[in-house]
Coordinates of C-alpha atoms in Angstrom, one line a residue:
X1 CA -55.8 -124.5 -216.1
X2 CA -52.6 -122.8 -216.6
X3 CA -49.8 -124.1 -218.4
X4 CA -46.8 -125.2 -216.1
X5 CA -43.7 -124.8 -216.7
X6 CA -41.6 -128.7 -216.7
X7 CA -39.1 -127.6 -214.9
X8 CA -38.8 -124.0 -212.8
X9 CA -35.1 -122.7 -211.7
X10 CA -35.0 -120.0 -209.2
X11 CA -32.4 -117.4 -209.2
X12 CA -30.9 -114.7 -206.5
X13 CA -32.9 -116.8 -203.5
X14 CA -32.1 -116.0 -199.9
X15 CA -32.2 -119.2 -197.9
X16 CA -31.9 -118.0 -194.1
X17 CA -31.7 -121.1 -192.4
X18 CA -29.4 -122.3 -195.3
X19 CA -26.1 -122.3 -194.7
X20 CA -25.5 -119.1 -193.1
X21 CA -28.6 -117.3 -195.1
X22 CA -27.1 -116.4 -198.6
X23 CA -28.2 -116.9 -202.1
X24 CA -29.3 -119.8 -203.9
X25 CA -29.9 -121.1 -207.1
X26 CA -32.5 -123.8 -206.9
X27 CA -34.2 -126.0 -209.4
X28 CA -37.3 -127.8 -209.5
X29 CA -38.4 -130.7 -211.4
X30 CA -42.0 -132.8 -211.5
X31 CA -42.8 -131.0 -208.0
X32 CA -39.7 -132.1 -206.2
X33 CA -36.3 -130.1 -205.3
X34 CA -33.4 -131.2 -207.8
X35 CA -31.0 -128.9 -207.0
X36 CA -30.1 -126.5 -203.8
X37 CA -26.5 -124.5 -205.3
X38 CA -24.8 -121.8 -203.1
X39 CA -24.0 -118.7 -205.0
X40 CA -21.0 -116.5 -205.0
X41 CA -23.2 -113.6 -205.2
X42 CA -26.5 -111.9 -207.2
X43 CA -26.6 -113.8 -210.5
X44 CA -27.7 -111.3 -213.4
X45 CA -29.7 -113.0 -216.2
X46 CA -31.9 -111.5 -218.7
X47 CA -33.8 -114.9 -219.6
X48 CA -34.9 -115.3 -215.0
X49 CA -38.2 -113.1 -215.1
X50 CA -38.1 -110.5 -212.1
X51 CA -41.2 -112.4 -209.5
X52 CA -42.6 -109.1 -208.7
X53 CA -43.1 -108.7 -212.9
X54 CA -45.2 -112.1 -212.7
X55 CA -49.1 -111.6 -212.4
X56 CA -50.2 -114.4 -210.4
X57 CA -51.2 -116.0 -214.1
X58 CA -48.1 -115.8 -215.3
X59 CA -46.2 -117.8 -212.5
X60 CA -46.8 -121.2 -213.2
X61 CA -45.9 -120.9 -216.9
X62 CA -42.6 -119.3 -215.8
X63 CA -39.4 -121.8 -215.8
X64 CA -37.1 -119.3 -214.6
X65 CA -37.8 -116.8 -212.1
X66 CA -35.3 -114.1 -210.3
X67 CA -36.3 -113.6 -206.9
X68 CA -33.9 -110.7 -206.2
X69 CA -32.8 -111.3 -202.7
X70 CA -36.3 -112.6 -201.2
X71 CA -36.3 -114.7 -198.4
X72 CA -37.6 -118.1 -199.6
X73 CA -38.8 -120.0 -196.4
X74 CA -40.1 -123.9 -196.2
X75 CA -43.5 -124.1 -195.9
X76 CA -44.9 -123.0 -192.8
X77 CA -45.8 -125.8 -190.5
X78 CA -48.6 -124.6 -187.9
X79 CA -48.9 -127.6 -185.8
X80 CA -51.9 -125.9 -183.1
X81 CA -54.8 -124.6 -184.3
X82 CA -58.5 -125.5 -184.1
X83 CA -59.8 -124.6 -187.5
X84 CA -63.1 -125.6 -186.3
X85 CA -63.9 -123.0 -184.2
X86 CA -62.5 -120.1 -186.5
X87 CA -64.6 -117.0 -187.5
X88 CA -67.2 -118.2 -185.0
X89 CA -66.8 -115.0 -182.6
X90 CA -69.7 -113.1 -184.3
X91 CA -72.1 -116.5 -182.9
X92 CA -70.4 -116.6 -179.9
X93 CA -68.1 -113.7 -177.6
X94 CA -66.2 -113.8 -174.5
X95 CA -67.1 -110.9 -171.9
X96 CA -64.6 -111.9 -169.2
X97 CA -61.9 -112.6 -171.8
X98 CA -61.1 -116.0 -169.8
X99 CA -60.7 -119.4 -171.1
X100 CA -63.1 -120.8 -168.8
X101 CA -65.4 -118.1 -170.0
X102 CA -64.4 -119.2 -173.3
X103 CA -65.0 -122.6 -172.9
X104 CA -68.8 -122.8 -171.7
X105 CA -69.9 -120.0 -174.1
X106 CA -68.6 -122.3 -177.0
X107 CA -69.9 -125.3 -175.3
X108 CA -73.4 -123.4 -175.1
X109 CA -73.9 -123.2 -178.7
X110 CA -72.1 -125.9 -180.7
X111 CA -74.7 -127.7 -180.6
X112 CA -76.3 -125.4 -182.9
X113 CA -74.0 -125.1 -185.2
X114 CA -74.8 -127.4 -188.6
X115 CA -72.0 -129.4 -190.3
X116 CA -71.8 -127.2 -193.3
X117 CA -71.1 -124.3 -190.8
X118 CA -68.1 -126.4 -189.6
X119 CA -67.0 -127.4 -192.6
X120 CA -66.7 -123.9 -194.1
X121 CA -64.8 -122.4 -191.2
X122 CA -62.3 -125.1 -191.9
X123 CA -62.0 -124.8 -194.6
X124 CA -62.4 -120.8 -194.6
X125 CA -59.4 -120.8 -191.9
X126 CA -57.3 -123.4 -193.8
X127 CA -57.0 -121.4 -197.1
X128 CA -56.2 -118.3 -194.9
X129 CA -53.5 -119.8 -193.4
X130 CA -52.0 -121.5 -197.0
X131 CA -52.3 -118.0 -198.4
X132 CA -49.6 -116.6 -195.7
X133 CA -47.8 -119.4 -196.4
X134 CA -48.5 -122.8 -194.4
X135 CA -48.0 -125.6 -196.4
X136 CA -49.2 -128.1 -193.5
X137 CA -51.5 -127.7 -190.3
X138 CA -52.5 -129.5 -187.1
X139 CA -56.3 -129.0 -185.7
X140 CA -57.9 -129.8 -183.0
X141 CA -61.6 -130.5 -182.6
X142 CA -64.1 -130.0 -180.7
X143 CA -66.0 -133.2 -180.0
X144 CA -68.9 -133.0 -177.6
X145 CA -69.4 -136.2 -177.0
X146 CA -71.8 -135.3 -173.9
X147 CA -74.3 -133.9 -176.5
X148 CA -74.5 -137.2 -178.4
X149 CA -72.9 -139.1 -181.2
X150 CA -74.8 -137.3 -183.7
X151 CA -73.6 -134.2 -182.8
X152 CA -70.4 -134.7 -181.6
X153 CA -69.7 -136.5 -185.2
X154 CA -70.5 -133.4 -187.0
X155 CA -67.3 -131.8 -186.2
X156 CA -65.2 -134.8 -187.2
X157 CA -67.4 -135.6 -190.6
X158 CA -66.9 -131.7 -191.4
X159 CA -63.2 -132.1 -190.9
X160 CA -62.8 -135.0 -192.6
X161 CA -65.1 -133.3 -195.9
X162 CA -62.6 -130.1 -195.3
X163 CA -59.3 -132.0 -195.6
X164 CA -60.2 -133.4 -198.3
X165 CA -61.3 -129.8 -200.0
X166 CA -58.0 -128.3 -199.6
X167 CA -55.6 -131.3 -200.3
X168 CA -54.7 -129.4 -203.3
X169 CA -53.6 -126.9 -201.8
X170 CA -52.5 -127.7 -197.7
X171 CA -52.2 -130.9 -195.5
X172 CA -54.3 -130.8 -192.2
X173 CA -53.9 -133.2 -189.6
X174 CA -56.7 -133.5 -186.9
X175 CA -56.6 -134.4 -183.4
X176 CA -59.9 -134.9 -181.5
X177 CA -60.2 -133.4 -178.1
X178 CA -61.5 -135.9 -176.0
X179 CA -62.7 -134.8 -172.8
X180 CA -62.0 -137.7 -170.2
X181 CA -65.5 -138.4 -168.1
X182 CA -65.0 -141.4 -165.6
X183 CA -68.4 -141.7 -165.7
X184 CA -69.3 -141.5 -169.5
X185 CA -65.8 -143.8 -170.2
X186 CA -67.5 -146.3 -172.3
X187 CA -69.4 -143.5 -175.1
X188 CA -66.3 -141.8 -175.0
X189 CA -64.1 -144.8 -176.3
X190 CA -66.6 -146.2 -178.5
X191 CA -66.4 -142.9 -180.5
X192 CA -63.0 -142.9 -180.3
X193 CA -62.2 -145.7 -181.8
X194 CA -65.1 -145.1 -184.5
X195 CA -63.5 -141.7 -185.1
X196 CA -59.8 -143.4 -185.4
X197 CA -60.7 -146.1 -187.4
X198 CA -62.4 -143.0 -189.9
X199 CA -59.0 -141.6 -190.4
X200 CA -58.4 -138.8 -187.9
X201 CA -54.7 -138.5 -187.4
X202 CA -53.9 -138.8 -183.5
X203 CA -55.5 -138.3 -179.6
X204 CA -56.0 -134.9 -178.2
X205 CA -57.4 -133.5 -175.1
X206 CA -57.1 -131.2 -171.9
X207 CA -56.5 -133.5 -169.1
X208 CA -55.9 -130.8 -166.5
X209 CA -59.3 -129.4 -167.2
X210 CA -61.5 -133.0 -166.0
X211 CA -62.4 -134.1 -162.9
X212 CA -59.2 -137.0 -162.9
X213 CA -56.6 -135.5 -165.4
X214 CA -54.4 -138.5 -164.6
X215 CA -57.4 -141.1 -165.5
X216 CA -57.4 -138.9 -168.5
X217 CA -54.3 -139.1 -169.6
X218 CA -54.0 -143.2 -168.9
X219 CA -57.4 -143.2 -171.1
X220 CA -55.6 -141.0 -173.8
X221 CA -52.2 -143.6 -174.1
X222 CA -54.7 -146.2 -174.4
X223 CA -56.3 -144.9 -177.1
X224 CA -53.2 -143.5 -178.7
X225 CA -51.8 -147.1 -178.1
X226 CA -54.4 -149.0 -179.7
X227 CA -53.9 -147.4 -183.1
X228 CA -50.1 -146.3 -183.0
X229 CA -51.3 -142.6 -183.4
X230 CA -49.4 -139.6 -182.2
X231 CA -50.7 -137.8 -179.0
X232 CA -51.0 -133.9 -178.5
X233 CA -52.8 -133.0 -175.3
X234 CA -53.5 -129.0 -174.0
X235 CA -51.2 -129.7 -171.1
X236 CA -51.5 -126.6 -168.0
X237 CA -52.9 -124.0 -169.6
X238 CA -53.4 -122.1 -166.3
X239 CA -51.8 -119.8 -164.2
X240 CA -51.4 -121.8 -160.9
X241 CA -48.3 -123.1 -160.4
X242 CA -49.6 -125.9 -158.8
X243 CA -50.8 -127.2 -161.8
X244 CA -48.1 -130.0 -163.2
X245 CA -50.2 -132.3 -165.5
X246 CA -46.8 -132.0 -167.4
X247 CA -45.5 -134.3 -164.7
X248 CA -47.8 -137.2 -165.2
X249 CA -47.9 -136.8 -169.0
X250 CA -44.2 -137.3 -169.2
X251 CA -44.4 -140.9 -166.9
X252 CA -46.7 -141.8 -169.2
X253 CA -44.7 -140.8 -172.3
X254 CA -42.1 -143.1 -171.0
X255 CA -44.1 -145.7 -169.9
X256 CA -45.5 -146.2 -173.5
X257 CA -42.5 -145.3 -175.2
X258 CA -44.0 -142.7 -176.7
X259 CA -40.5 -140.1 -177.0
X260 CA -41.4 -138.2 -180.3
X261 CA -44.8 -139.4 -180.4
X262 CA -46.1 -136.7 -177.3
X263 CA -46.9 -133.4 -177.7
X264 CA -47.4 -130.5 -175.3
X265 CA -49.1 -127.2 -175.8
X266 CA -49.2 -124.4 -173.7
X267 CA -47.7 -124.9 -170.8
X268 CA -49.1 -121.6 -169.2
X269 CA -48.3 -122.5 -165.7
X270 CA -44.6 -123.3 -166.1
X271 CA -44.1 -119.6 -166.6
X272 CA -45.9 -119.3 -162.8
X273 CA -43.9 -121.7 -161.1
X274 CA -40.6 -121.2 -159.1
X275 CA -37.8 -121.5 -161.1
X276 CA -36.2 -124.8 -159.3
X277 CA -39.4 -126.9 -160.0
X278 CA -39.9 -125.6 -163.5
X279 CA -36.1 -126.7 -164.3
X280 CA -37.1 -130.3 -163.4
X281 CA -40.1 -130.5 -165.5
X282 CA -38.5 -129.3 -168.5
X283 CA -35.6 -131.8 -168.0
X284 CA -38.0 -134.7 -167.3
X285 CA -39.8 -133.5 -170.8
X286 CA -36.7 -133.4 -172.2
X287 CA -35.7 -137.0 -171.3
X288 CA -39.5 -138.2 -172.3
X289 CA -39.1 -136.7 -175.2
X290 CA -42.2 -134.6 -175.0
X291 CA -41.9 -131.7 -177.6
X292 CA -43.7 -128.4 -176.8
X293 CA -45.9 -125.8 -178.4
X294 CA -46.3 -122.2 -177.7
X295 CA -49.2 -120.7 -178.1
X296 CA -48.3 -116.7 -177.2
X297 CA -51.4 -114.9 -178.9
X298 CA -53.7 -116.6 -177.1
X299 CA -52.2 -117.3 -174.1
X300 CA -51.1 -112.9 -174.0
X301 CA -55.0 -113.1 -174.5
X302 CA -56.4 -115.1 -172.0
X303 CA -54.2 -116.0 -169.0
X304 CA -53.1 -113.4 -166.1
X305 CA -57.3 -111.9 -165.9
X306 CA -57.6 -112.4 -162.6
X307 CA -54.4 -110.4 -161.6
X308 CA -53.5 -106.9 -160.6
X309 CA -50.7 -105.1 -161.3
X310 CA -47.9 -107.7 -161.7
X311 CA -50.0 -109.4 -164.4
X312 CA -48.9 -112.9 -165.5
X313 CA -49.3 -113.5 -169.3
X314 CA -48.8 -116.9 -169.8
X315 CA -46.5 -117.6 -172.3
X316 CA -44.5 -120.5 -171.2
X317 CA -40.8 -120.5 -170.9
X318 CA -39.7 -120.7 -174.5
X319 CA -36.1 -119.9 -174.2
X320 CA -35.5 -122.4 -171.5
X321 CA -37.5 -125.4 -172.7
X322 CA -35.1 -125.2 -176.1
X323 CA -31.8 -124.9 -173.6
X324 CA -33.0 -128.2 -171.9
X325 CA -32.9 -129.4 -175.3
X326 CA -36.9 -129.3 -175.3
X327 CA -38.2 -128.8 -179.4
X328 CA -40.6 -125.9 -179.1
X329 CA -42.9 -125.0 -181.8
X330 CA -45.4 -122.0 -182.0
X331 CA -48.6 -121.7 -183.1
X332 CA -51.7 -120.2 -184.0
X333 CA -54.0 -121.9 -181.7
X334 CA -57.4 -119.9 -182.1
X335 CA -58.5 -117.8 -184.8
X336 CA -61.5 -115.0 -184.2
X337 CA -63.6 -116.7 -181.5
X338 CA -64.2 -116.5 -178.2
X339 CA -60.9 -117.8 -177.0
X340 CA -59.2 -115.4 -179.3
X341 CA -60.7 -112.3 -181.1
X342 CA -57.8 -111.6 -182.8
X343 CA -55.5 -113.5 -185.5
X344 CA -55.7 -115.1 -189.5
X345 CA -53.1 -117.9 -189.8
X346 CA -50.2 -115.8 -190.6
X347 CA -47.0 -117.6 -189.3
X348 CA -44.8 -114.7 -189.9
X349 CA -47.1 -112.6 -187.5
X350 CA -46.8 -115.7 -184.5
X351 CA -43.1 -115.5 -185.3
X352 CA -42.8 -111.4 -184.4
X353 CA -45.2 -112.4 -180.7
X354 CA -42.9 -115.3 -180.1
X355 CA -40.0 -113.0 -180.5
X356 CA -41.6 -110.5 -178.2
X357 CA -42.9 -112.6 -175.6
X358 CA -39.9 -114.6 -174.9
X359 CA -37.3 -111.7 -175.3
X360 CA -36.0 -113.9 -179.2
X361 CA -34.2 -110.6 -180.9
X362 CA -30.8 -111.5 -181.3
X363 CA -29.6 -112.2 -185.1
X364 CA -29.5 -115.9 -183.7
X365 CA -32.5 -116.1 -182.1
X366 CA -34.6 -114.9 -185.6
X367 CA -33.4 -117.6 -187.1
X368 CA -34.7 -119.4 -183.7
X369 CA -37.9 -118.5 -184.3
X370 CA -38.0 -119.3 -188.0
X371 CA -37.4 -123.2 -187.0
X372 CA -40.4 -122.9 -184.6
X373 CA -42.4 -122.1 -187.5
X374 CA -40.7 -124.6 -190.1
X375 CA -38.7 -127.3 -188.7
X376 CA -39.4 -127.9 -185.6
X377 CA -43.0 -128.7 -186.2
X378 CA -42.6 -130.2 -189.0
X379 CA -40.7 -132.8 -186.7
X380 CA -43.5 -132.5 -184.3
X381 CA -46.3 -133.5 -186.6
X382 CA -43.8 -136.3 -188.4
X383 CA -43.7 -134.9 -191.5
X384 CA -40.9 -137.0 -193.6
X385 CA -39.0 -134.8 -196.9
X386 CA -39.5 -131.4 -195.5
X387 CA -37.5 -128.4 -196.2
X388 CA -35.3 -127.5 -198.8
X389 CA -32.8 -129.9 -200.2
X390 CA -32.8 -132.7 -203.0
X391 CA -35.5 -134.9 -203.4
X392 CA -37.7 -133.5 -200.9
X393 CA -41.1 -131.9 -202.1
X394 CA -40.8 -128.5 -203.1
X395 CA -43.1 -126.4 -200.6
X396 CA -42.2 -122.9 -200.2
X397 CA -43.2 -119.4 -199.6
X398 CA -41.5 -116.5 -200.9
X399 CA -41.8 -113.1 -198.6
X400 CA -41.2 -109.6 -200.0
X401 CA -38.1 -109.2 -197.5
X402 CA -34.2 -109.2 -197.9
X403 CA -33.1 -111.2 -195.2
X404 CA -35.1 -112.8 -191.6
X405 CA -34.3 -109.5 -189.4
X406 CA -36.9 -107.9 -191.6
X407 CA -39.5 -110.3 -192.4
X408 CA -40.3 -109.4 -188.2
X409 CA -39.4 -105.6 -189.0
X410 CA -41.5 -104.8 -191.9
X411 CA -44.1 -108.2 -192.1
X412 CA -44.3 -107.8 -195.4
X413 CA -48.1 -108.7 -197.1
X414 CA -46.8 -109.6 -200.4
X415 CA -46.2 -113.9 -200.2
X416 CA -45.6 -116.4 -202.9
X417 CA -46.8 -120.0 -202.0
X418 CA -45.7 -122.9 -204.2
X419 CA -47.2 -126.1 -203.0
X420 CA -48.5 -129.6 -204.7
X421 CA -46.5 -128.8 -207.5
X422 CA -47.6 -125.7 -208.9
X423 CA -47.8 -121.9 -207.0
X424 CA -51.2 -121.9 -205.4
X425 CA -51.0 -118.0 -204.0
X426 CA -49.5 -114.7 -205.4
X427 CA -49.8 -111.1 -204.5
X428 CA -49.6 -108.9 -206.9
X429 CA -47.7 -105.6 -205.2
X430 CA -44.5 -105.7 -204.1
X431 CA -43.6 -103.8 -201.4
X432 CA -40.8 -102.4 -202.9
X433 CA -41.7 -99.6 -205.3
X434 CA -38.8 -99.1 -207.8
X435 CA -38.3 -101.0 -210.9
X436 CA -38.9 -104.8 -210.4
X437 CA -36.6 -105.9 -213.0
X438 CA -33.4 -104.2 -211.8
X439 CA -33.5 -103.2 -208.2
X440 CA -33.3 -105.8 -206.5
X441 CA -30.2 -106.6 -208.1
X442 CA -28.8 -103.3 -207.7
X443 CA -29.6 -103.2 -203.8
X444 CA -28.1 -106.6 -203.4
X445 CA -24.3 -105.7 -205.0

């Protein structure tokens, strides 16, 4: 193991959701930040070793580093993913390019698929992520409870083996879709509550795909309610505007006083409805307190296939859920399978198709979009001492960019991830190909 530096003190750091986005000095101590100080400008000091000069087995033996105008970002905080079906497109495709295509081809084959196939997809997709920069995730699972116990409790023993694989290095949370069957009520909330009581971390599901999505969301709360976990349900991902599960969910939310406990993702058909009605769903979710999640890679991908020429693509109303005072988070969602062929975990990419899908390109809105992929899901999945300021844990990324405009403009490949108190990713090539040691310096004055 490398040696590690006590205590690490961080020069020339540009904080852009810090006070106006200027540079920092920062110090850490024993894994936690000890100090956040504003500078007057770029700090010169031979003794702060230029980070692009560090080989990733130099870092954690360095106390004091020069970051020459680099953004420096919270952890990223992906709070929608399902890391069990990652990297499972070359098992399993999608002809149609639809989500109910989607849907039954995975169905047809997880039965198949072993628990050490699971578990290293998680855990395959999990590292990914960290090494772009996520210092926390949110999963849902696949559970098909129809198949059986045995099967169904593969996915959930592999997750729980997988979490506890990359603790070093990222948190997961998992969140069990449960697929509501009136007639199968019973096996459904015996494994459940076995699967709750094991340690997963809150109740997911798709109640406007089943048969009786409001029986499925009542089943959900109970669930939810029995164990005081969060709940984070695939809420109307469709293009008919006559879809509202939204509706329901929110009477429930306040029924169970659930407001910051209840999470929405996608939202597809919001973006298909008239204007009027989709103004009083977003103000009832903002009274619930009902946070949303965008999903726009997949939801680009999937939604709108059955349309000609005026295509609708999905993406729910971002910009008007935040001005009804909505949080909105974006995600990941799927990661090279059948509901999504594309994608690797990188937060920064989600950031640049947030910005394009929901027209985010002002200098205000990039610093939008940053807290969609840092603080507002952080919120969302509850996490207490995030971000950068005294006392909390020090989790961070580092990008190879001078300020948030171009961390969309350029997405620049080269990341450093501190996390768990040491740096647990480096690349080794900056973008920048002058002199590492003088200039950044020299751009910055």
């Amino acid at each position: 193991m490398p040696v590690q530096a006590a205590e690490m003190v961080i020069i020339n750091a540009r904080l852009p959701l810090t006070d106006g986005g200027g540079l920092f000095k920062l110090t850490i101590r024993d894994g936690k930040w000890r100090a956040v100080e504003p500078q007057a400008g770029p700090i010169g000091s031979e003794e702060h070793q230029p980070i692009a000069a560090l080989g990733a087995g130099g870092l954690n033996a360095a106390g004091r580093i020069d970051l020459q105008g680099r953004v420096l970002l919270p952890g990223f905080v992906d709070v929608h993913m399902h890391l069990d079906k990652a990297y499972s497109l070359s098992r399993v495709r999608n002809r149609s390019g639809t989500l109910l295509e989607a849907i039954e081809n995975y169905r047809s084959v997880i039965g198949e698929f072993s628990k050490e196939t699971i578990r290293d997809r998680i855990v395959k997709a999990a590292l990914r992520a960290a090494s772009f920069g996520s210092a926390a995730l949110r999963s849902h699972l696949d559970v098909p409870v129809h198949l059986g116990r045995g099967i169904a409790m593969r996915t959930i023993e592999a997750a729980l083996e997988a979490k506890e694989k990359v603790s070093g290095v990222v948190d997961i949370q998992f969140f069990p879709m449960y697929y509501y069957d009136p007639g199968a009520e019973r096996e459904l909330t015996e494994f459940a509550f076995e699967t709750l009581r094991m340690g997963v971390d809150g109740v997911g599901g798709a109640p406007h795909l089943t048969l009786d999505p409001a029986g499925g969301i009542d089943w959900a709360f109970r669930m939810a309610t029995a164990f005081g976990r969060p709940i984070d349900l695939h809420i109307d991902e469709s293009d008919d505007p006559n879809v509202k599960t939204i509706d329901v969910y929110c009477d429930y939310v306040i029924r169970n006083g659930y407001a910051g406990k209840a999470t929405a993702g996608h939202l597809c058909s919001l973006s298909a409805m008239e204007h009027g009605e989709a103004e009083r769903l977003m103000a009832k979710m903002a009274a619930a307190g009902v946070a949303a999640v965008t999903l726009p890679a997949v939801n680009l991908y999937l939604q709108g296939r059955g349309d000609r020429g005026n295509v609708r693509r999905g993406v729910t109303r971002v910009r008007e859920l935040a001005a009804a005072g909505v949080p909105v988070a974006a995600a990941s969602d799927n990661i090279q399978d059948p509901f999504h062929p594309f994608g690797r975990g990188d937060m920064v990419q989600i950031g640049l198709m947030t910005a394009y899908a929901a027209h985010l390109a002002r200098e205000e809105d990039i610093a939008a979009v940053l807290r969609m992929l840092t603080h507002i899901p952080a919120e969302i999945a509850g996490l207490a001492d995030y971000g950068i300021s005294p006392g909390n844990p020090a989790r961070f990324v580092v990008l190879d960019a001078l300020s948030a405009e171009e961390l969309f403009q350029e997405l620049p490949a080269t990341r450093w991830v501190y996390n768990k108190s040491r740096w647990t990713f480096a690349s080794e090539l900056s973008m920048r190909c002058t002199d590492p040691a003088t200039a950044r310096l020299a751009a910055l004055s």
